[in-house]
Short mmCIF file of C-alpha atoms in Angstrom, two decimals:
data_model
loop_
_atom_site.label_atom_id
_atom_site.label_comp_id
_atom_site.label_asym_id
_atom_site.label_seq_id
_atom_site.Cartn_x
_atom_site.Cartn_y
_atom_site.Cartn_z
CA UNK B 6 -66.90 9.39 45.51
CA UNK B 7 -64.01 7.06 44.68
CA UNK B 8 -61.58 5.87 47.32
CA UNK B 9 -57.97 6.49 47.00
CA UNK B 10 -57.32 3.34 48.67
CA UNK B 11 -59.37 1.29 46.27
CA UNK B 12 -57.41 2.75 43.05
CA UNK B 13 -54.51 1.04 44.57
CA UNK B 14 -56.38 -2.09 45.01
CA UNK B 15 -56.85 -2.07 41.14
CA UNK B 16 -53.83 -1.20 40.33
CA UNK B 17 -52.48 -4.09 42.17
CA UNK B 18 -54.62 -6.57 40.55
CA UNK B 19 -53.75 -5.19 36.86
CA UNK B 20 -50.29 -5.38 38.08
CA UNK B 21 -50.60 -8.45 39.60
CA UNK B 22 -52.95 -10.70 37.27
CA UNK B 23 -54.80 -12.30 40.06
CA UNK B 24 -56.48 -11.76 43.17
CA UNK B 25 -54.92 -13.91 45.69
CA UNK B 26 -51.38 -11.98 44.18
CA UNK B 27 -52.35 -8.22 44.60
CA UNK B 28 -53.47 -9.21 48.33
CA UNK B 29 -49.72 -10.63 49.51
CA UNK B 30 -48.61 -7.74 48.28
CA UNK B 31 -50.66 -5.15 50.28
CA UNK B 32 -50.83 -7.63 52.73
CA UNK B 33 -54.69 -7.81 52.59
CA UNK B 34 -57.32 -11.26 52.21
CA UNK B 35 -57.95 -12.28 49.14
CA UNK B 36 -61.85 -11.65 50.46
CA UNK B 37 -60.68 -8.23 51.52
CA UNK B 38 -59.62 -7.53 47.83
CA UNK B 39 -62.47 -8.69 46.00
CA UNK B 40 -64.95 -6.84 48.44
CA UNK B 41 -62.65 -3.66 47.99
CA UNK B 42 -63.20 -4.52 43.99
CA UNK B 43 -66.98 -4.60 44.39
CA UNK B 44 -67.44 -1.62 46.55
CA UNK B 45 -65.49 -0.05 43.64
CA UNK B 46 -67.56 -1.24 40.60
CA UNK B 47 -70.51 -0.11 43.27
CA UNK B 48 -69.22 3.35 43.61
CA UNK B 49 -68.10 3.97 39.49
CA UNK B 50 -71.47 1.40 38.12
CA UNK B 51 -68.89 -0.43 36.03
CA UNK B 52 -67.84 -4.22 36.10
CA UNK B 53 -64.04 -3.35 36.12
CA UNK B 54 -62.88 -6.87 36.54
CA UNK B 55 -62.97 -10.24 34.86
CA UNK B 56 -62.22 -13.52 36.11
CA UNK B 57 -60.86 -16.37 34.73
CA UNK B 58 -59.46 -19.83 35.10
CA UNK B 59 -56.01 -17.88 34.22
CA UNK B 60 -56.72 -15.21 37.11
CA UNK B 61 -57.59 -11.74 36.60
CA UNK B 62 -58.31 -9.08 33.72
CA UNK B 63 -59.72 -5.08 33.53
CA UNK B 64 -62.24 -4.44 31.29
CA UNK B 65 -62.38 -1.91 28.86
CA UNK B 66 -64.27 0.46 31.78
CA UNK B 67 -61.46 -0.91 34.11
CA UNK B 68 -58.16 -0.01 31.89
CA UNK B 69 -60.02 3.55 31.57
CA UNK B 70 -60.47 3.78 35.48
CA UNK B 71 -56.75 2.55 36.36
CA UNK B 72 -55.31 5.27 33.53
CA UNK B 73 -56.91 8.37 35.83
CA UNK B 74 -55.93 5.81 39.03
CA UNK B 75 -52.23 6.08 37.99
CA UNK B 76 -52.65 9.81 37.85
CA UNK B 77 -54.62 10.26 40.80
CA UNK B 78 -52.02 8.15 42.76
CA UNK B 79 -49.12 10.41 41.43
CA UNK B 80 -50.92 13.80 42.54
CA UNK B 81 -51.57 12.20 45.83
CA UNK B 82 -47.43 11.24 46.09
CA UNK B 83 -46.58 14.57 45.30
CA UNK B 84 -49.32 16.17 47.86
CA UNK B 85 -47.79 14.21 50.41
CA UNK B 86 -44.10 14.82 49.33
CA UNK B 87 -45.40 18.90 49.07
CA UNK B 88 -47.03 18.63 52.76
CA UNK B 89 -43.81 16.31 54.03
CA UNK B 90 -41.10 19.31 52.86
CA UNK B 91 -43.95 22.02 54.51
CA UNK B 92 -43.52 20.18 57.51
CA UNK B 93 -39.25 20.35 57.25
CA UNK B 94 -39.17 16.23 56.21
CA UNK B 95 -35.31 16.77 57.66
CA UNK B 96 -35.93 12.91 59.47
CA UNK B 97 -37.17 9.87 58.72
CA UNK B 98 -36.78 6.46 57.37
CA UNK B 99 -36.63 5.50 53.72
CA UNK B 100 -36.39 2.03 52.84
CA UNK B 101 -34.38 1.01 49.47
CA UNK B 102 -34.72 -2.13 48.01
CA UNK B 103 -31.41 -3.32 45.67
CA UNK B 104 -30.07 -5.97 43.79
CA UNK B 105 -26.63 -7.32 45.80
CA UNK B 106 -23.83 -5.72 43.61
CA UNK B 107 -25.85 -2.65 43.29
CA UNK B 108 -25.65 -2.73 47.17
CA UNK B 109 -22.25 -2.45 47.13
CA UNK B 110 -21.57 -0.73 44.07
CA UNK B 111 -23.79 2.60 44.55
CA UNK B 112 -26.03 1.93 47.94
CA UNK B 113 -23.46 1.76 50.70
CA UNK B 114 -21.37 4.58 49.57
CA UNK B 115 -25.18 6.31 49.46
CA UNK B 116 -25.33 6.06 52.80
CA UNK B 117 -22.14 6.71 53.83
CA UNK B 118 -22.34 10.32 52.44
CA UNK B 119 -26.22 10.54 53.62
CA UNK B 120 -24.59 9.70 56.90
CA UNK B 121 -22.64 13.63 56.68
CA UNK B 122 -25.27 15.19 54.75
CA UNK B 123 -28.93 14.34 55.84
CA UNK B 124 -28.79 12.45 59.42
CA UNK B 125 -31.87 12.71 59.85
CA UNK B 126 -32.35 10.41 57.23
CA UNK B 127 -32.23 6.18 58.19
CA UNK B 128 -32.28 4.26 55.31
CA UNK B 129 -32.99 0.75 55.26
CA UNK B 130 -31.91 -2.00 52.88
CA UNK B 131 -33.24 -4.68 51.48
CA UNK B 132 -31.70 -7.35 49.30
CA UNK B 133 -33.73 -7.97 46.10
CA UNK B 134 -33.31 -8.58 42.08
CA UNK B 135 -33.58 -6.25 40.07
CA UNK B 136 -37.00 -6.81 38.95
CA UNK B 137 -38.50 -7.62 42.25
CA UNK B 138 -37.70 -4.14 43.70
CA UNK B 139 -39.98 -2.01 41.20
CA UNK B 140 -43.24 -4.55 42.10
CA UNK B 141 -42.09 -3.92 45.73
CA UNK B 142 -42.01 0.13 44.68
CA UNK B 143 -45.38 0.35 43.51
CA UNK B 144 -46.71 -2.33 45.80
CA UNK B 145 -45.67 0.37 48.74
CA UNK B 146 -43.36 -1.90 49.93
CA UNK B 147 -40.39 0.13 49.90
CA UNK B 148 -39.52 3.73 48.62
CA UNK B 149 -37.04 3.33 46.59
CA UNK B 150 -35.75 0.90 44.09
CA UNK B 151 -32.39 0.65 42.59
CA UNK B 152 -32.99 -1.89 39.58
CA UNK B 153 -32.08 -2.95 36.16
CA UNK B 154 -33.48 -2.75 32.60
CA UNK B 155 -34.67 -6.13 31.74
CA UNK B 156 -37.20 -7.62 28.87
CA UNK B 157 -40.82 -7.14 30.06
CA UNK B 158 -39.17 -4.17 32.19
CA UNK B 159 -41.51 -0.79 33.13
CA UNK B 160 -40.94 1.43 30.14
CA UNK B 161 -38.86 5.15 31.11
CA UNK B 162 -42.21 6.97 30.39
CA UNK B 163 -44.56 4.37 32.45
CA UNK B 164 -47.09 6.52 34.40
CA UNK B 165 -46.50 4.57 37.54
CA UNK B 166 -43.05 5.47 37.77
CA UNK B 167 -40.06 8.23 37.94
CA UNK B 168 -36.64 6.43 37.33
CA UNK B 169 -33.19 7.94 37.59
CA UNK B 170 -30.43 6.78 35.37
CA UNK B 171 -27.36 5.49 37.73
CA UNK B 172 -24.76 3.28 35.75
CA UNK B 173 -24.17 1.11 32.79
CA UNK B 174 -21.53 -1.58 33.04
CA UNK B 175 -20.65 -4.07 30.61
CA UNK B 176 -20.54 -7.98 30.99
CA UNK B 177 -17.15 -9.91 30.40
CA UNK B 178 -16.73 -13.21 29.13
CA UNK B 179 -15.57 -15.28 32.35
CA UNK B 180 -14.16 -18.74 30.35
CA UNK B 181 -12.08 -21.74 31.97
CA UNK B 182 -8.43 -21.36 31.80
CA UNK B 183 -8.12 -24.11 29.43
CA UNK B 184 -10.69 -22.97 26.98
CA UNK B 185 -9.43 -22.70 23.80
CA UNK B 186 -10.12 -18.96 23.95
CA UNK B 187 -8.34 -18.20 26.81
CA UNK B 188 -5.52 -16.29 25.03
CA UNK B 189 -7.32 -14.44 22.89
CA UNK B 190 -7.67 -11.04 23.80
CA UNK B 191 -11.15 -10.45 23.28
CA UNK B 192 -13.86 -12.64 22.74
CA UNK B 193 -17.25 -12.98 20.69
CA UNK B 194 -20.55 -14.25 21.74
CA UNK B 195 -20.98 -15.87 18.49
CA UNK B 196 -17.56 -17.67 19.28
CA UNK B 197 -19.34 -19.45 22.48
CA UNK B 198 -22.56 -21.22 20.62
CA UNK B 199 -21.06 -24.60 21.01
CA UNK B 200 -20.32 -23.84 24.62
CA UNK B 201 -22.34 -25.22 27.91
CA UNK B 202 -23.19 -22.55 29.88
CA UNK B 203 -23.44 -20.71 33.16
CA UNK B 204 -25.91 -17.92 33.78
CA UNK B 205 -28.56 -16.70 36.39
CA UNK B 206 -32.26 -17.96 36.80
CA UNK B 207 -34.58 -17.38 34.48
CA UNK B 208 -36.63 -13.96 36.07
CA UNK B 209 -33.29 -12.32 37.04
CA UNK B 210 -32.42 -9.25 34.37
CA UNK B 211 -29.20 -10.68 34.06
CA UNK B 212 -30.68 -13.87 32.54
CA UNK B 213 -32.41 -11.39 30.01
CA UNK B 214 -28.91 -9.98 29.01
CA UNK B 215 -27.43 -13.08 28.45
CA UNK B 216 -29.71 -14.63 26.41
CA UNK B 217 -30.19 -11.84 24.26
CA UNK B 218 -26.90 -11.73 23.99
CA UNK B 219 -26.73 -14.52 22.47
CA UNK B 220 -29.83 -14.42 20.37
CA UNK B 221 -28.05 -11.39 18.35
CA UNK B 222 -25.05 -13.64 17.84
CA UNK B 223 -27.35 -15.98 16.19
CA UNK B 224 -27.78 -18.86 18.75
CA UNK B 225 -29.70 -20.19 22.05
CA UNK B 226 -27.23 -20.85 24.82
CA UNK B 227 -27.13 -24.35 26.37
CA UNK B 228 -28.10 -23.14 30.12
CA UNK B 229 -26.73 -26.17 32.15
CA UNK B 230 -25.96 -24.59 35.27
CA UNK B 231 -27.91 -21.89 36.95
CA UNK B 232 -27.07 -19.57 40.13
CA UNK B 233 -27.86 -16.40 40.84
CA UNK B 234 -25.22 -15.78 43.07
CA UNK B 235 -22.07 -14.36 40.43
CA UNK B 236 -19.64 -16.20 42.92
CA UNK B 237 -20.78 -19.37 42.43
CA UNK B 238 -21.14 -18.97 38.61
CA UNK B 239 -17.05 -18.06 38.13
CA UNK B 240 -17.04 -20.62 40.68
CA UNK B 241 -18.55 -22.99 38.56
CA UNK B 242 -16.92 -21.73 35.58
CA UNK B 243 -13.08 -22.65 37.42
CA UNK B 244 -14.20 -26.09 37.33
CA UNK B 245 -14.54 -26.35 33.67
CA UNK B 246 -18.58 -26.64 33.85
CA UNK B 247 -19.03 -24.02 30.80
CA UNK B 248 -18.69 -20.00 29.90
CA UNK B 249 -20.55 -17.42 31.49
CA UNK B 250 -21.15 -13.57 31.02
CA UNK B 251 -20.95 -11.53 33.99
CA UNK B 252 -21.29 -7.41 34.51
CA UNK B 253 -18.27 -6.49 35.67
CA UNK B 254 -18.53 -5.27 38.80
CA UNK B 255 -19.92 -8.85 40.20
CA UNK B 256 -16.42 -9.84 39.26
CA UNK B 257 -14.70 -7.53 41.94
CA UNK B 258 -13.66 -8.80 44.85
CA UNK B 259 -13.92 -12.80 43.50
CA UNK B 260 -11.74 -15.33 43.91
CA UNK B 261 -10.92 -15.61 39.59
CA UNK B 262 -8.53 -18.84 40.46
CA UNK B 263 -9.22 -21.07 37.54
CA UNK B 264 -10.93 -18.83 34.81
CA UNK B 265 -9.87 -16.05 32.87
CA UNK B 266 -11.43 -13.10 32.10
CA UNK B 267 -11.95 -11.01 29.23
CA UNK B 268 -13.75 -7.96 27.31
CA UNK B 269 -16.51 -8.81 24.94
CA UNK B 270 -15.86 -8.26 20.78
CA UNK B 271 -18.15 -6.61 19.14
CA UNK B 272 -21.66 -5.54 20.49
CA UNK B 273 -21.10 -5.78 24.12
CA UNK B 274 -24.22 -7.01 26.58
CA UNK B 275 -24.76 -4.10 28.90
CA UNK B 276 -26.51 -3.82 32.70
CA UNK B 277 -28.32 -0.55 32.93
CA UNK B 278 -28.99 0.26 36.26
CA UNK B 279 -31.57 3.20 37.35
CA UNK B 280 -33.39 4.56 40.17
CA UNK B 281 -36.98 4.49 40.83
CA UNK B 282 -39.99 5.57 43.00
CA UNK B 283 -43.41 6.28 42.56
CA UNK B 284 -44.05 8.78 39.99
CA UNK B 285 -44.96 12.14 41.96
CA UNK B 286 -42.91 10.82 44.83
CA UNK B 287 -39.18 12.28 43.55
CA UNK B 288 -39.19 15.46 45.29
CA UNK B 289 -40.50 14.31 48.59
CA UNK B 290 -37.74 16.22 51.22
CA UNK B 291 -36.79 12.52 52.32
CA UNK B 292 -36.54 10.30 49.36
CA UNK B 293 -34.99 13.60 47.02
CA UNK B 294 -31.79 13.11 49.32
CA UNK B 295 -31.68 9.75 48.71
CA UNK B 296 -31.97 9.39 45.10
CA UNK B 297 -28.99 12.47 44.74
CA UNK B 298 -26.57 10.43 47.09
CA UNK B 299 -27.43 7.59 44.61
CA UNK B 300 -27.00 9.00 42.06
CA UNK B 301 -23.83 10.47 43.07
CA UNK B 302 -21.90 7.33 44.17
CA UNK B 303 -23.02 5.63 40.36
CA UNK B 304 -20.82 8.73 39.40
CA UNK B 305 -18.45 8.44 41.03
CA UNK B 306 -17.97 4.97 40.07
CA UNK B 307 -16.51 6.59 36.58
#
């Protein structure tokens, strides 16, 4: 018989690449892990695992196992959200993870209107980018993720995951007053390649949107200052240090002293924000809430 509990250990490890990885994130040994990974080639009498200099790979007998794992791990989510709404699931805590503007954009007024609706329901948030919140997801770290489509990003039809469309904003140029574009109405990305810029870390979506912004206007941007932090990068940009796009709604509420601001030409770079949670887990009576007041604010942002 296989063990729930070890399924998840695999799927961690795929997920993860190595060993000493997968067990921060379920908060387990390394030892723990690889004994967990044993018992389980024990139980199925497949090696599942190889190990490298480079860290960790499945087999061909362990890609077959973590297919059925992801399945069996969605039945059990939806067993437990089935049992949860048996048992009323009117209270609890559900933890979201989000990316800062997201926060403020659809996750406050989310709880705000959970607040009147569901209070039984405490939600907790934690601050995280936009890719870090769907490892934290499946890791079991949190229940719900509010995150953004970025290169490398878990496909709409992964098997791992259920994700809810929220919003789609745009990014504006953000240039120094005295750029020589700053009276022109709108500008192009293609207009900028000479341009030092201003843009997040590499690993935050945003840095993904930016540079493949740029790659379809047919150059590399010159990266010369980096902060994830929006603030700091008009900040940055006020002081003449270079051009930066930003999604829109990181420029509400900031002090644009010093730049100007203005509407992309042609194919504009676009955030799209969704929802996520372990696939089986959307209609569990506590998280279902949730993701509808969610979903709700990101409409009625327009």
């Amino acid at each position: 018989m296989i063990e729930a509990r070890r399924l998840h250990i695999l799927r961690a490890v795929a997920d993860h690449r190595t060993v000493t990885a997968a067990a921060a994130a379920l908060y387990l040994t390394p030892s723990a892990v690889s004994q967990q990974l044993a018992a389980l080639e024990q139980e199925t009498g497949h090696r599942l695992v190889e190990r490298s200099a480079r860290g960790v790979r499945l087999t061909a007998a362990g890609d077959i196992l973590l297919a059925h794992a992801n399945a069996v791990l969605a039945q059990l989510e939806r067993a437990e959200s089935e049992l949860a709404a048996y048992g009323s699931g009117a209270a609890g805590t559900v933890t979201v993870a989000a990316f800062a503007t997201g926060i403020g954009l659809v996750v406050a007024p989310a709880l705000t209107a959970l607040a009147r609706s569901a209070p039984g329901i405490q939600v907790r948030v934690q601050d995280a980018e936009g890719d870090a919140s769907l490892r934290m997801v499946l890791d079991r770290q949190v229940d719900v993720a509010v995150a953004v489509e970025y290169r490398g990003a878990p496909r709409a039809d992964d098997p791992r995951l259920t994700r809810l469309p929220l919003y789609a904003e745009p990014f504006d140029a953000v240039l120094p007053t005295g750029h020589r574009l700053a009276q022109a109405e709108q500008v192009a990305v293609a207009d900028l390649a000479e341009d030092r810029w201003i843009g997040p870390y590499q690993g935050n979506p945003c840095h993904d949107v930016v540079v493949l912004a740029c790659e379809y206007a047919g150059f590399q941007p010159r990266l010369e200052h980096s902060s994830d932090d929006f603030r700091a990068v008009v900040a940055l940009a006020s002081a003449a240090a270079g051009v930066a796009l930003v999604p829109r709604s990181a420029l509400r509420d900031v002090d644009l002293t010093g730049v100007v601001v203005r509407p992309v030409d042609g194919v504009v770079p676009t955030r799209r924000v969704f929802a996520a949670v372990r696939r089986g887990a959307e209609e569990h009576p506590l998280f279902r809430p949730v993701l509808a007041a969610l979903q709700e604010a990101a409409a009625a942002q327009g």
